[in-house]
Coordinates of C-alpha atoms in Angstrom, one line a residue:
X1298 CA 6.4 -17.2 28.0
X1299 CA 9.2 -18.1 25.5
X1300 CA 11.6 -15.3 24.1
X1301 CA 10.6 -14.2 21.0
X1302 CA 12.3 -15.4 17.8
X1303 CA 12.1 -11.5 16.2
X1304 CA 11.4 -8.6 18.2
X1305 CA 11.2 -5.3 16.4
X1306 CA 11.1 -2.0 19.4
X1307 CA 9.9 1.7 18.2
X1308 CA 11.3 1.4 14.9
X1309 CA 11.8 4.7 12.9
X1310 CA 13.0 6.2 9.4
X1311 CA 13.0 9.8 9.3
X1312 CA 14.1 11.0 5.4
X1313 CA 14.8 14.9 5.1
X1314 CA 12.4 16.0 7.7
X1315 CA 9.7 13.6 6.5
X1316 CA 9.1 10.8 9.0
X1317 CA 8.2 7.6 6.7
X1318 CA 8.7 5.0 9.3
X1319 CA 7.1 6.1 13.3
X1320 CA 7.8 3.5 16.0
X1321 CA 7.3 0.4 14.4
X1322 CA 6.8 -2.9 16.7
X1323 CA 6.4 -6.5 16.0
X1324 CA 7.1 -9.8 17.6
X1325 CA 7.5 -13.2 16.2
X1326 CA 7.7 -16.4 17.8
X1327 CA 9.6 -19.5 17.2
X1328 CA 8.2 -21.7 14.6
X1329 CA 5.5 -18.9 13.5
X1330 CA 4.7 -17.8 10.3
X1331 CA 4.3 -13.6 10.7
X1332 CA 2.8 -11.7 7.6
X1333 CA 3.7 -8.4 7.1
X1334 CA 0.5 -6.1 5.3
X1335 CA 0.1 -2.6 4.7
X1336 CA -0.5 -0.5 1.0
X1337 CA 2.3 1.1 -1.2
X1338 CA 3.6 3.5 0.8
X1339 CA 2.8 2.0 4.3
X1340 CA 6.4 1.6 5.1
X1341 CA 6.7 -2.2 4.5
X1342 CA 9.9 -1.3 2.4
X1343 CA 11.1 0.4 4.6
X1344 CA 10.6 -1.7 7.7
X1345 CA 12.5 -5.1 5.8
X1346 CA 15.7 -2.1 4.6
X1347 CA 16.0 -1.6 8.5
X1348 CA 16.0 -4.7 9.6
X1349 CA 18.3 -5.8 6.7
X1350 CA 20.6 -2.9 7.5
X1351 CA 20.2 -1.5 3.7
X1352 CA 19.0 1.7 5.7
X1353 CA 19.9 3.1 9.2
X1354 CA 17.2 3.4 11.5
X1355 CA 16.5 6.8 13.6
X1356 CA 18.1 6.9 17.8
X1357 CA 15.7 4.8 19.7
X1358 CA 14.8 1.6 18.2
X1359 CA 15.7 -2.3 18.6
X1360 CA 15.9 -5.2 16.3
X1361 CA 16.7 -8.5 19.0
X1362 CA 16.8 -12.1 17.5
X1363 CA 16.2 -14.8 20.5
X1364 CA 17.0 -11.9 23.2
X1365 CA 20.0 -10.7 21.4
X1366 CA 20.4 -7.1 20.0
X1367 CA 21.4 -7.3 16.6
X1368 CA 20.4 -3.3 15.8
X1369 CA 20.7 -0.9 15.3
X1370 CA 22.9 -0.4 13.5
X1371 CA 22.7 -3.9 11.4
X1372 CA 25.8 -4.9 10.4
X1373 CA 24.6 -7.0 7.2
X1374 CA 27.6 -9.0 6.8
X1375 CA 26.5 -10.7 10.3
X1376 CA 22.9 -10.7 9.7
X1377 CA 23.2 -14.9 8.7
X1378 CA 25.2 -15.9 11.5
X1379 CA 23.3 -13.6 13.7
X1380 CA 20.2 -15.6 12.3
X1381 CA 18.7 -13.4 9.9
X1382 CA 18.4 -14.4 6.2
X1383 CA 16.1 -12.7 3.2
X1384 CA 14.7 -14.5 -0.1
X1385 CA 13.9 -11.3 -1.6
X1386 CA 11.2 -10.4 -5.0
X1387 CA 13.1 -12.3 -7.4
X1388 CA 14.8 -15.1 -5.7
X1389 CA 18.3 -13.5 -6.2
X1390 CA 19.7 -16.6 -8.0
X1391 CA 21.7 -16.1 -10.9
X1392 CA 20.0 -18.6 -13.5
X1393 CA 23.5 -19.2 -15.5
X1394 CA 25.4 -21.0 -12.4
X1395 CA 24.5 -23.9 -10.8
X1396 CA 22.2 -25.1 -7.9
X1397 CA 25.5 -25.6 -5.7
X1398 CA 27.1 -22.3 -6.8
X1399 CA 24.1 -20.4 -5.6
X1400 CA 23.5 -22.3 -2.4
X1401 CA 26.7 -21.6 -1.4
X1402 CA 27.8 -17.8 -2.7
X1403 CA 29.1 -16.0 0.0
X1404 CA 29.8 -19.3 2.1
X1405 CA 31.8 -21.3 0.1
X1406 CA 33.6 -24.0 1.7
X1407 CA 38.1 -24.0 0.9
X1408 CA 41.2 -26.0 0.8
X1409 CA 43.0 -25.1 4.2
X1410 CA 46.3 -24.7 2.5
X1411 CA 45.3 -23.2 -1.2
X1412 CA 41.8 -21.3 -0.1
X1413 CA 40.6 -23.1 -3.5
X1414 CA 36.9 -23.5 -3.1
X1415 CA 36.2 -27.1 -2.2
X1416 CA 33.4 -28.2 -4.8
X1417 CA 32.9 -31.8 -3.0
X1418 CA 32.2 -29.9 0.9
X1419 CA 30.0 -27.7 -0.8
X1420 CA 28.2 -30.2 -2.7
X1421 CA 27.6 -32.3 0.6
X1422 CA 26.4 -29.1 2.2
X1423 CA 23.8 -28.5 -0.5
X1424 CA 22.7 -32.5 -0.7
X1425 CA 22.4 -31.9 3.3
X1426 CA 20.0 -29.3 3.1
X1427 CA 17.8 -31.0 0.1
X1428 CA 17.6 -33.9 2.1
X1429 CA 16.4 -31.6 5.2
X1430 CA 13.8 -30.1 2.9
X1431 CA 12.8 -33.6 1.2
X1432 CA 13.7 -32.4 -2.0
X1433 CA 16.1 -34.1 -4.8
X1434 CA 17.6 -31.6 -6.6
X1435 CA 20.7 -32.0 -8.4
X1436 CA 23.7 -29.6 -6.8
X1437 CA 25.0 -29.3 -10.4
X1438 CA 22.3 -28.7 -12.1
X1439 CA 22.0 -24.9 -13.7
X1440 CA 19.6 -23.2 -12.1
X1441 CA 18.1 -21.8 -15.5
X1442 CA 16.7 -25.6 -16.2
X1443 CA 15.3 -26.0 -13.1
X1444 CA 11.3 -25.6 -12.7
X1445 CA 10.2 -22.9 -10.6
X1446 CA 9.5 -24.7 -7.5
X1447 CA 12.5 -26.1 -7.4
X1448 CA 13.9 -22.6 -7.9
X1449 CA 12.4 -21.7 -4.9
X1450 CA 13.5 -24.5 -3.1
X1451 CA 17.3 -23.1 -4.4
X1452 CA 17.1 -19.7 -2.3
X1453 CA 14.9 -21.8 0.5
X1454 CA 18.9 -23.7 0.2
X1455 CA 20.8 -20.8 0.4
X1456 CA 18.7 -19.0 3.7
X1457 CA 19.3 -22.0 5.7
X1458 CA 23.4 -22.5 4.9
X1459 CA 25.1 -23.4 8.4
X1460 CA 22.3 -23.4 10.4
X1461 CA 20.7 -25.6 13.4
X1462 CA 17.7 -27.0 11.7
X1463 CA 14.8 -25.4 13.6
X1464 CA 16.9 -21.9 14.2
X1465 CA 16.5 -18.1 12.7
X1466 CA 14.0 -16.3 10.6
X1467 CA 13.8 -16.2 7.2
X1468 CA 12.2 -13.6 5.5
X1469 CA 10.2 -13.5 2.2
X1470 CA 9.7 -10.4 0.8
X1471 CA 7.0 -10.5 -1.8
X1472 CA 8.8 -13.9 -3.2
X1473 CA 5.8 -15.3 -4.5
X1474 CA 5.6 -12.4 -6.5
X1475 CA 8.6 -14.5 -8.7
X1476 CA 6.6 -17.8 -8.4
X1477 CA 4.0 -18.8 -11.0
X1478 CA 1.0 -20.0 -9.2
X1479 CA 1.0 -23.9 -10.5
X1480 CA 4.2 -23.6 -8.1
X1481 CA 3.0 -21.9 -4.7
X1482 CA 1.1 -25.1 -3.3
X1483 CA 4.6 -26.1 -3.1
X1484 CA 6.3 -22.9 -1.7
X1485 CA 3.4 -22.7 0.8
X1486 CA 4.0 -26.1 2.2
X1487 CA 7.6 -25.3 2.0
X1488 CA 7.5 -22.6 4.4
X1489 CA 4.6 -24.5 6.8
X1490 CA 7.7 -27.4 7.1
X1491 CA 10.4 -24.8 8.2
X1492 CA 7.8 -23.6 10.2
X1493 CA 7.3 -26.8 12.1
X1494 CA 10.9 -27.3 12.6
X1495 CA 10.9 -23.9 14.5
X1496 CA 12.1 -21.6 11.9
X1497 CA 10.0 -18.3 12.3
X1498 CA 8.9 -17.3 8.9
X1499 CA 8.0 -12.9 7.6
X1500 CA 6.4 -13.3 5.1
X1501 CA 5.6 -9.3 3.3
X1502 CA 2.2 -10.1 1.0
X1503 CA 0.0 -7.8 -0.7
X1504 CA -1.7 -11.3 -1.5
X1505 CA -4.5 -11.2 1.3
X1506 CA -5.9 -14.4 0.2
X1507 CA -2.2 -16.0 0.9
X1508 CA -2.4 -14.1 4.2
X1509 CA -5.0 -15.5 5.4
X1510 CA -4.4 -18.9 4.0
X1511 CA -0.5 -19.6 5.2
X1512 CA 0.1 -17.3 8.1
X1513 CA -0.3 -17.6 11.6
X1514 CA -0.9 -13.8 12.6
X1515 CA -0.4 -10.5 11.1
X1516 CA 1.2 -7.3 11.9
X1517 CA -0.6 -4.1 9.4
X1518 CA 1.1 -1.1 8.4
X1519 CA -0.8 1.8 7.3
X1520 CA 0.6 5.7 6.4
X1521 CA 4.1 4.7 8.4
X1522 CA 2.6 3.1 11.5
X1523 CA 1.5 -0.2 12.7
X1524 CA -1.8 0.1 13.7
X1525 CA -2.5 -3.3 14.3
X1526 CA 0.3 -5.7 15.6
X1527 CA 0.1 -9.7 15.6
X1528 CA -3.8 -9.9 14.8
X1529 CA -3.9 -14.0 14.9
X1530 CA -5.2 -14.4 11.0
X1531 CA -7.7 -17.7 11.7
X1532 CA -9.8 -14.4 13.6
X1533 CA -10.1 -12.6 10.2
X1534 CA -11.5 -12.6 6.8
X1535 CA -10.8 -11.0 3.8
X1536 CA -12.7 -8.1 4.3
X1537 CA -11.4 -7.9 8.1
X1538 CA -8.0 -7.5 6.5
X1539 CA -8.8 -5.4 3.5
X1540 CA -10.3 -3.1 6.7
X1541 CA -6.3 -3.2 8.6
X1542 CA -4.8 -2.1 5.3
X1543 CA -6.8 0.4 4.2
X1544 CA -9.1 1.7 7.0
X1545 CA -12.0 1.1 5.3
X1546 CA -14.0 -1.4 3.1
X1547 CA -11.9 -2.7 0.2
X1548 CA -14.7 -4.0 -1.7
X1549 CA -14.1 -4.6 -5.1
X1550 CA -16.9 -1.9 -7.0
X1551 CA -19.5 -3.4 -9.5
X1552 CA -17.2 -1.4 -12.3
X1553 CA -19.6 -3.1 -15.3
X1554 CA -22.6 -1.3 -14.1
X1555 CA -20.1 1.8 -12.7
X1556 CA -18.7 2.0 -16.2
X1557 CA -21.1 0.8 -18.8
X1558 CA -19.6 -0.2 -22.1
X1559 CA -20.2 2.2 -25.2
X1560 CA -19.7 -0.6 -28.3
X1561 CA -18.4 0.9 -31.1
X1562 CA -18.5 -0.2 -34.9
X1563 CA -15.9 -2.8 -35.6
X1564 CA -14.7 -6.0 -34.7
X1565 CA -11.7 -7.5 -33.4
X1566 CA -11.5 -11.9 -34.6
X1567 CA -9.2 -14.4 -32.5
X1568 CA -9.2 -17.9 -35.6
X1569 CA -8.1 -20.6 -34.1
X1570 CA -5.2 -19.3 -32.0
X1571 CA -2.8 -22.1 -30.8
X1572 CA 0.3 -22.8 -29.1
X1573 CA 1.3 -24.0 -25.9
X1574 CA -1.5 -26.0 -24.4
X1575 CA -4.1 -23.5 -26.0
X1576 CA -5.7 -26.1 -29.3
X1577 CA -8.3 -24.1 -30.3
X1578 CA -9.6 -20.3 -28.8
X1579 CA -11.6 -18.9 -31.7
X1580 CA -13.5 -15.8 -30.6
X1581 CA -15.3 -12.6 -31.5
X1582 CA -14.4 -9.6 -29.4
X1583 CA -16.6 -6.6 -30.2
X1584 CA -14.8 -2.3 -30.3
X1585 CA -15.6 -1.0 -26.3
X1586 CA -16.1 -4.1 -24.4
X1587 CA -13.8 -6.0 -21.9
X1588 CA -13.8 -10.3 -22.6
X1589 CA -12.0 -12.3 -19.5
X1590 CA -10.3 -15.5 -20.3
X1591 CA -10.0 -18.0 -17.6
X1592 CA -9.7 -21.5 -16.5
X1593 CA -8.0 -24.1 -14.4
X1594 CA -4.0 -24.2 -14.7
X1595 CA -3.7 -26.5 -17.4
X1596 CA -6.9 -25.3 -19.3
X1597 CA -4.5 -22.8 -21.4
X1598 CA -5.0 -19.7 -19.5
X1599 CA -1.1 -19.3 -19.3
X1600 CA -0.4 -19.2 -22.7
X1601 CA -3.2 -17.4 -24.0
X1602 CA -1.7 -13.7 -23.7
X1603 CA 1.5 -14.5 -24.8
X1604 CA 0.0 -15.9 -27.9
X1605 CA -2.2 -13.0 -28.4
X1606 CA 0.7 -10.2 -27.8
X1607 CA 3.3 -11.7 -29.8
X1608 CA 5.5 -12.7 -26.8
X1609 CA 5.6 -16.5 -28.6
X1610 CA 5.4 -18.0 -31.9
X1611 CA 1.7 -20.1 -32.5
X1612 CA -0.6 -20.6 -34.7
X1613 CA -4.0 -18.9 -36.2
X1614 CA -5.3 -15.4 -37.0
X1615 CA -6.0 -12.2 -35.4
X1616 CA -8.5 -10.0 -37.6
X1617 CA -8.4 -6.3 -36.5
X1618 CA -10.9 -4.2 -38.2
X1619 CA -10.1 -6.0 -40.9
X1620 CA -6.5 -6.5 -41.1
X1621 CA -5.3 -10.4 -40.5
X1622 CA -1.8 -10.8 -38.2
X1623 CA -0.8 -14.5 -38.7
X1624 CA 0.7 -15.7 -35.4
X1625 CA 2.9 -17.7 -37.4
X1626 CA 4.8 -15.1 -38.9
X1627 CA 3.7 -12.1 -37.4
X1628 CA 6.6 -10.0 -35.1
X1629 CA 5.9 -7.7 -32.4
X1630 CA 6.3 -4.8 -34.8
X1631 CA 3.4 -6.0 -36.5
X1632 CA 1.1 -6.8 -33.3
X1633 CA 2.1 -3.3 -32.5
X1634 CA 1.1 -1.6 -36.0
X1635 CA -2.1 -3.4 -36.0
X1636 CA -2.8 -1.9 -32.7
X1637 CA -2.6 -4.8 -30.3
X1638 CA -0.7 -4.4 -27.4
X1639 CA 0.0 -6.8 -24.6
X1640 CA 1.2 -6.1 -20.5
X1641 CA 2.7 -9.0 -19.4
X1642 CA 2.5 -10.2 -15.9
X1643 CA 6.4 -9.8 -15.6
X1644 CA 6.3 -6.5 -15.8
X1645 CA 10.0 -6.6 -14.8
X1646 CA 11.3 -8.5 -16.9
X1647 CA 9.0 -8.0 -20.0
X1648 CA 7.1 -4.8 -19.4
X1649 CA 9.6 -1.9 -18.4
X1650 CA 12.6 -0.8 -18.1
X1651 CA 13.5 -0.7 -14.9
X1652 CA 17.1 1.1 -14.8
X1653 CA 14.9 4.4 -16.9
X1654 CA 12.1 7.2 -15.5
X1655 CA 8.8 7.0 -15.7
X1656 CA 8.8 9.4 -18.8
X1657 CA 11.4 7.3 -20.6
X1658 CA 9.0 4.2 -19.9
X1659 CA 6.0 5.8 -20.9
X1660 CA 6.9 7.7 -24.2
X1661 CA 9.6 5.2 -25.5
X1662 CA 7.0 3.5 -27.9
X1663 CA 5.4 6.7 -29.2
X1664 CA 8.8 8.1 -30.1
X1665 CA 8.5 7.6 -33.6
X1666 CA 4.8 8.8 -34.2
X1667 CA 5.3 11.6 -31.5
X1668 CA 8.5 13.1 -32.1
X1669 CA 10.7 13.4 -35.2
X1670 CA 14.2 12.0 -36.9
X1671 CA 16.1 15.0 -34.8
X1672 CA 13.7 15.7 -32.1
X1673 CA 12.1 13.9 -30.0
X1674 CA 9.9 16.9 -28.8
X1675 CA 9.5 17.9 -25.0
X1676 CA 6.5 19.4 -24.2
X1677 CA 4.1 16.1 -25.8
X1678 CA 6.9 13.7 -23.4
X1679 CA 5.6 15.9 -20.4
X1680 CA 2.5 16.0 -21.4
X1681 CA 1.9 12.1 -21.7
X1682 CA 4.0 11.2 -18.6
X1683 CA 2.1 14.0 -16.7
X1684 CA -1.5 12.8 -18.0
X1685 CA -0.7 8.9 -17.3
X1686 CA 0.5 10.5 -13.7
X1687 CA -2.6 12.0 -13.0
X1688 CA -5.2 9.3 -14.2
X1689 CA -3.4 6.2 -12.3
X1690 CA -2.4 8.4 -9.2
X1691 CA 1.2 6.8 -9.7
X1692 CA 3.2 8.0 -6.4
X1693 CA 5.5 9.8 -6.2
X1694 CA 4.1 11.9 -9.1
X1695 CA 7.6 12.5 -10.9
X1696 CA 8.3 12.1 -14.5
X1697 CA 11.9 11.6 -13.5
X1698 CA 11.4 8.6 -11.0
X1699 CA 13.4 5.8 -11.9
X1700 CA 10.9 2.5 -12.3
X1701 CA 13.4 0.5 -9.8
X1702 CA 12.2 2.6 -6.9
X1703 CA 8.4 2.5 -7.5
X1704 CA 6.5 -0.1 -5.6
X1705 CA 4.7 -2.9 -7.8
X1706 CA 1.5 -1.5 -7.9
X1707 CA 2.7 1.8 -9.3
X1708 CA 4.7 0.3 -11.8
X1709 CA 2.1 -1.6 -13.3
X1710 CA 0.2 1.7 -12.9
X1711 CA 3.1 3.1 -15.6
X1712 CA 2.8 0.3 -17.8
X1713 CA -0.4 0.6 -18.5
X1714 CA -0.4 3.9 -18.6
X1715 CA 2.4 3.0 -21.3
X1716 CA 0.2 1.7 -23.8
X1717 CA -2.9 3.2 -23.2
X1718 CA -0.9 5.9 -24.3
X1719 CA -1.2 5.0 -27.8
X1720 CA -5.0 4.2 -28.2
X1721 CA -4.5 0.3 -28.8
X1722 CA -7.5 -1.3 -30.7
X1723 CA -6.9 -4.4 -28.7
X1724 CA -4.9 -4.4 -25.2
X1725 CA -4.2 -7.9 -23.7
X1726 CA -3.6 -7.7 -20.0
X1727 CA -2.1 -10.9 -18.3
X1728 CA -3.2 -11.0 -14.5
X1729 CA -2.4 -7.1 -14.4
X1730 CA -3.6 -7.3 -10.1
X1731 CA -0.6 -9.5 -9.2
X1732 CA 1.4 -8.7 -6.5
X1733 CA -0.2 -5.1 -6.0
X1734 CA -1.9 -4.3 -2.6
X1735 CA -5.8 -4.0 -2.7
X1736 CA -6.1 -0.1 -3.4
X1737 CA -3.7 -0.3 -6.7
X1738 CA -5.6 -2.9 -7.3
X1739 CA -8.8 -1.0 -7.5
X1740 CA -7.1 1.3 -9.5
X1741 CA -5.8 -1.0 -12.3
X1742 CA -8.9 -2.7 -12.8
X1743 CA -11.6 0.6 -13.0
X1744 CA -8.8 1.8 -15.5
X1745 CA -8.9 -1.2 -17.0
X1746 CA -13.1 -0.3 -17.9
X1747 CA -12.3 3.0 -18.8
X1748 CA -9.8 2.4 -21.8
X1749 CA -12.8 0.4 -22.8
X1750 CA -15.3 2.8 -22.8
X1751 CA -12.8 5.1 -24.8
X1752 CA -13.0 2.4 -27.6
X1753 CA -10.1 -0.2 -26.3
X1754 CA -10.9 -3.8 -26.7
X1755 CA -10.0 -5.7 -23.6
X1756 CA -8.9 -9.3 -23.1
X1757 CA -8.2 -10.0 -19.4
X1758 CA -6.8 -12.9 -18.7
X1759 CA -6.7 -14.2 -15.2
X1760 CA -7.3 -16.8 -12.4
X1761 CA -8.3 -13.6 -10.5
X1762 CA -12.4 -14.5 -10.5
X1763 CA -13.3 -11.3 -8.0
X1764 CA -11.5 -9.3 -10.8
X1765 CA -13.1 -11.0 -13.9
X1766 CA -16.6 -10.2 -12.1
X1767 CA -15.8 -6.8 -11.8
X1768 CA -14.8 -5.7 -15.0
X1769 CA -15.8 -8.1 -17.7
X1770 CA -18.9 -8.2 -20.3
X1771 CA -18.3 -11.4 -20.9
X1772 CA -15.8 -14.2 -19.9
X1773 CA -14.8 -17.8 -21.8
X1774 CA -13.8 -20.2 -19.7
X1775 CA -11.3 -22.5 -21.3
X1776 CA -10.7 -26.8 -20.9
X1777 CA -8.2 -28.3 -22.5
X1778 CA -7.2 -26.1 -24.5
X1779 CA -10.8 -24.9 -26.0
X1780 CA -13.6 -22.4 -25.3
X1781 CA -15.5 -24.7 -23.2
X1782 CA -18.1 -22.1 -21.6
X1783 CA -18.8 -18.5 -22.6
X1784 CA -20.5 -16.4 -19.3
X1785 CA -22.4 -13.1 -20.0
X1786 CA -23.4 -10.7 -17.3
X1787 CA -24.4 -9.7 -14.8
X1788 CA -21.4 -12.5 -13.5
X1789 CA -20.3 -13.4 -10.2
X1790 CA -17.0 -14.9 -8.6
X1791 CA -19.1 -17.6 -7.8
X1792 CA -20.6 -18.4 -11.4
X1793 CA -16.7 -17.9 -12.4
X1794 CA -15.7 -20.9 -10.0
X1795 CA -18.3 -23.2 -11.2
X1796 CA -17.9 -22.5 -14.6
X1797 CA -14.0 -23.5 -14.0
X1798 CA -14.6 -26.6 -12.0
X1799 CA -18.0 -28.4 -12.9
X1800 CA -16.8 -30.9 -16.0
X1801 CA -18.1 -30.3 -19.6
X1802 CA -20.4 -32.6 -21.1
X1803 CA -18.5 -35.1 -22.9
X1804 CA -15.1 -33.0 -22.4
X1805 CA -14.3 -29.9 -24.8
X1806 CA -14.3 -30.3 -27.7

C-alpha cells in the first residue's frame, strides 16, 4: 500500500469551550482527486485554516504529507516547500500586475550580487510551467485582460512554482466559486491533468454535481465531525450525497404547488431589452409570480440580469406599473426608485460590503426612507436586521457579524434579505444558489416564492434547471439572443433541458 499523499489524524478546534472541529481524519492518495463536503457550519473552514496553519489545532492531532509530519503546528511559510499549496475562493491574483508577477510573488528569482529581482529567470520559470500545463499564456500579460480560464490557469502557475512535476497537493477551496461556468470545462480538465501527473488534488465544493462529476472519492463533514471518510464518488448519486451532508433527503420541495402564487393587479413590461448577446427579450411579467430565464451559455442568459438591474448600459424599456426606465439612460438610482432591484451572482464584489455587519448591509439602502437627515434611527435598524435574521435563519444570528466571516450561503441569505427589505416591485436574481451547500440552498429558493406571494415579481435567471422547476410559474428559454420557447407549469428539470437543447424550428427569430 503506497504512503499516502495527505494524511489528516484526530484533527480538532476547540473555540472558547465550544468544540467546532472533533477528530477529523482523511487520507489522500497520490494522483487523487479528494472532495471535501459538509453544510455551513460543518467545519470545512475550519478543517482547510488547520491544515493551512491560519488556526492552531487542539493537543493530539497530525497533518503528514508523503509520511512526513508537517503539523501541528503548521508553519505557513514552509507549507510550499513542504508540498502544500492553496488556490483559495477568489484566485488571490492581483488583476493589475502581470501573469509573471503573480506566478512568482513570494518566490521571485534575484541577482546574486544586487538581490534585484531577475525578470528574465522568472519569466523562464513561468513559460516552464505553461508549457507543463499546455497552456500559452503570455508571462507579461496583465492579469486583468486575461479570460477567466486562463486566470485560473495563473494561480494553477503559482501552486506548482519549484516543484517536481507529479509532487504535493494542491488545494481548491471553493475556487470555482470565482470561475464563470463557460470556464470550468477547462478548470475541470485542468485539475484531471495534474491529477494524472500525481499531483493529489482537495478540492472543498458545495457543488455536488461537480463532486460527483470530477472527484475520485469524498470525505463529508457534518456538525464538526466526519462521518463518512473517503466514500469512492463513482458509488454515489446525488441524492446519496445530499444524504452524507445533510443526514437526510435533500430533495428539492415542489415550492410552486408549496407556495401558490397570489397575482396581484398590475404589470411589470420587459420591450425589447438588448445588450450583450441578448437581441431581443420582450416579455410580460405579471404582480406575484416568479418567470425563470434560461438557456445555453451563449443564448444570452449571462447578460440578461445585468441588463435588467442596471449593472450595464443596453437598450429597450422596462414598464413598471406604468412607469418606463429606458436602459439607455436610466442609472441605478432610477432602477432603484422604480422598484427594481437586482442580486448579482458576485455577491462579493457587487452585492455587499464585505468589510461591514450584517445590519450595515441590510439597512444601508433604506437609510434615506427609514431614517432622517440627523438620525438614522435605531430601533427600525434592529428591527429589519433582526427580522431578515429570523426569516433566512442566517447563522450566527448577530446584527454585528461582519459579512467577511459568514459562509457563502449566509451571505447571500443577507443579501436578499437586503432588498427584500424594501418591498421591490420587480427583484432580479442572478443564479442566487451558486456556491451555497444544498440546505442554504433550499432556503434561498422557498424565500425566493415567498417574496412573490407578498407581491414581488420574480425574474430568476439561471442554468440551475432543478431550481427553475422548483420555483418558477413560467420560464423562457432563450437562443440567440431571443425568447425562443416560453414553458408553463407544472415544469420539470427535464422539460427545462429539452427546451434548452432541442433546435428551434428555422432558428430564433
Amino acid at each position: 500500500v503506497s504512503t499516502p499523499r495527505l494524511q489528516v489524524r484526530d484533527l480538532s478546534k476547540t473555540f472558547a469551550g465550544v468544540t467546532v472541529l472533533d477528530r477529523a481524519t482523511m487520507s489522500i492518495a497520490p494522483g487523487e482527486i479528494h472532495a471535501l463536503v459538509g453544510q455551513n457550519g460543518s467545519g470545512k473552514s475550519t478543517l482547510i485554516k488547520l491544515i493551512s496553519g491560519v488556526y492552531r489545532a487542539d493537543p493530539g492531532g497530525e497533518i503528514l504529507v508523503d509520511g512526513a509530519r508537517v503539523g501541528p503546528p503548521v508553519h505557513p511559510g514552509r507549507l510550499h516547500e513542504e508540498g502544500l499549496s492553496f488556490v483559495h475562493q477568489d484566485l488571490g491574483l492581483v488583476a493589475d500586475l502581470s501573469v509573471r508577477e503573480n506566478v512568482r510573488v513570494g518566490r521571485h528569482s534575484t541577482r546574486r550580487f544586487t538581490r534585484w529581482i531577475d525578470k528574465a529567470r522568472d519569466r523562464e520559470a513561468v513559460r516552464q510551467t505553461f508549457e507543463f500545463l499546455g497552456l500559452d499564456i503570455a508571462p507579461e500579460a496583465r492579469v486583468a485582460a486575461l479570460p477567466p480560464s486562463e486566470r485560473v490557469a495563473v494561480a494553477v502557475a503559482r501552486a506548482l512554482q519549484d516543484r517536481e512535476a507529479g509532487s504535493g497537493v494542491i488545494v481548491f477551496d471553493e475556487s470555482s466559486r470565482a470561475i464563470p461556468r463557460e470556464a470550468l470545462p477547462a478548470f475541470y480538465a485542468m485539475i484531471r491533468f495534474l491529477a494524472d501527473q500525481g499531483t493529489s488534488v482537495l478540492l472543498v465544493s458545495h457543488n455536488l454535481k461537480e463532486v460527483l462529476a470530477v472527484t475520485d472519492r469524498v470525505t463529508a463533514l457534518r456538525n464538526g465531525m466526519v462521518v463518512d471518510a473517503g466514500v469512492p464518488t463513482a458509488d454515489l448519486d446525488e441524492a446519496a450525497l445530499t444524504r452524507l451532508v445533510l443526514g437526510r433527503e435533500g430533495t428539492l420541495d415542489d415550492l410552486v404547488t408549496a407556495l401558490p402564487a397570489k397575482v396581484r393587479p398590475g404589470e411589470i413590461e420587459l420591450r425589447g431589452v438588448a445588450g450583450g448577446r441578448v437581441r431581443d427579450l420582450t416579455a410580460r411579467l405579471r404582480r406575484g409570480e416568479v418567470v425563470g430565464v434560461t438557456g445555453a451559455v451563449d443564448s444570452g442568459l449571462l447578460d440578461v440580469s445585468a441588463l435588467l438591474g442596471g449593472a450595464r448600459p443596453g437598450e429597450g424599456r422596462i414598464a413598471v406599473d406604468g412607469a418606463s426606465l429606458d436602459l439607455a439612460r436610466a442609472r441605478v438610482a432610477d432602477f432603484l426608485g422604480a422598484g427594481v432591484a437586482l442580486i448579482p451572482q458576485d455577491r462579493a464584489v457587487q452585492g455587499l460590503a464585505l468589510g461591514l455587519t450584517v445590519e450595515e448591509n441590510v439597512t444601508a439602502p433604506h437609510l434615506t426612507t427609514r431614517g432622517s437627515a440627523w438620525w438614522t434611527g435605531r430601533r427600525w435598524r434592529h428591527a429589519a436586521t433582526d427580522g431578515v435574521l429570523d426569516t433566512f435563519g442566517v447563522q450566527p444570528r448577530k446584527r454585528d457579524a461582519v459579512v467577511a466571516t459568514l459562509s457563502g450561503g449566509n451571505q447571500q441569505k443577507v443579501l436578499m434579505g437586503k432588498w427584500l427589505l424594501g418591498g421591490p416591485k420587480l427583484l432580479v436574481l442572478d443564479d442566487p444558489t451558486q456556491a451555497v451547500d444544498v440546505g442554504a440552498r433550499a432556503a434561498i429558493l422557498e424565500a425566493t416564492r415567498k417574496a412573490a406571494q407578498e407581491g414581488t415579481t420574480i425574474l430568476l435567471c439561471s442554468a440551475e434547471v432543478e431550481d427553475l422547476a422548483a420555483v418558477c410559474d413560467r420560464v423562457l428559454v432563450l437562443a440567440d439572443g431571443v425568447v425562443a420557447r416560453e414553458l408553463t407549469g407544472p415544469i420539470t428539470p427535464e422539460d427545462i433541458l429539452t427546451a434548452i437543447f432541442t433546435p428551434v424550428a428555422g432558428g430564433a427569430a
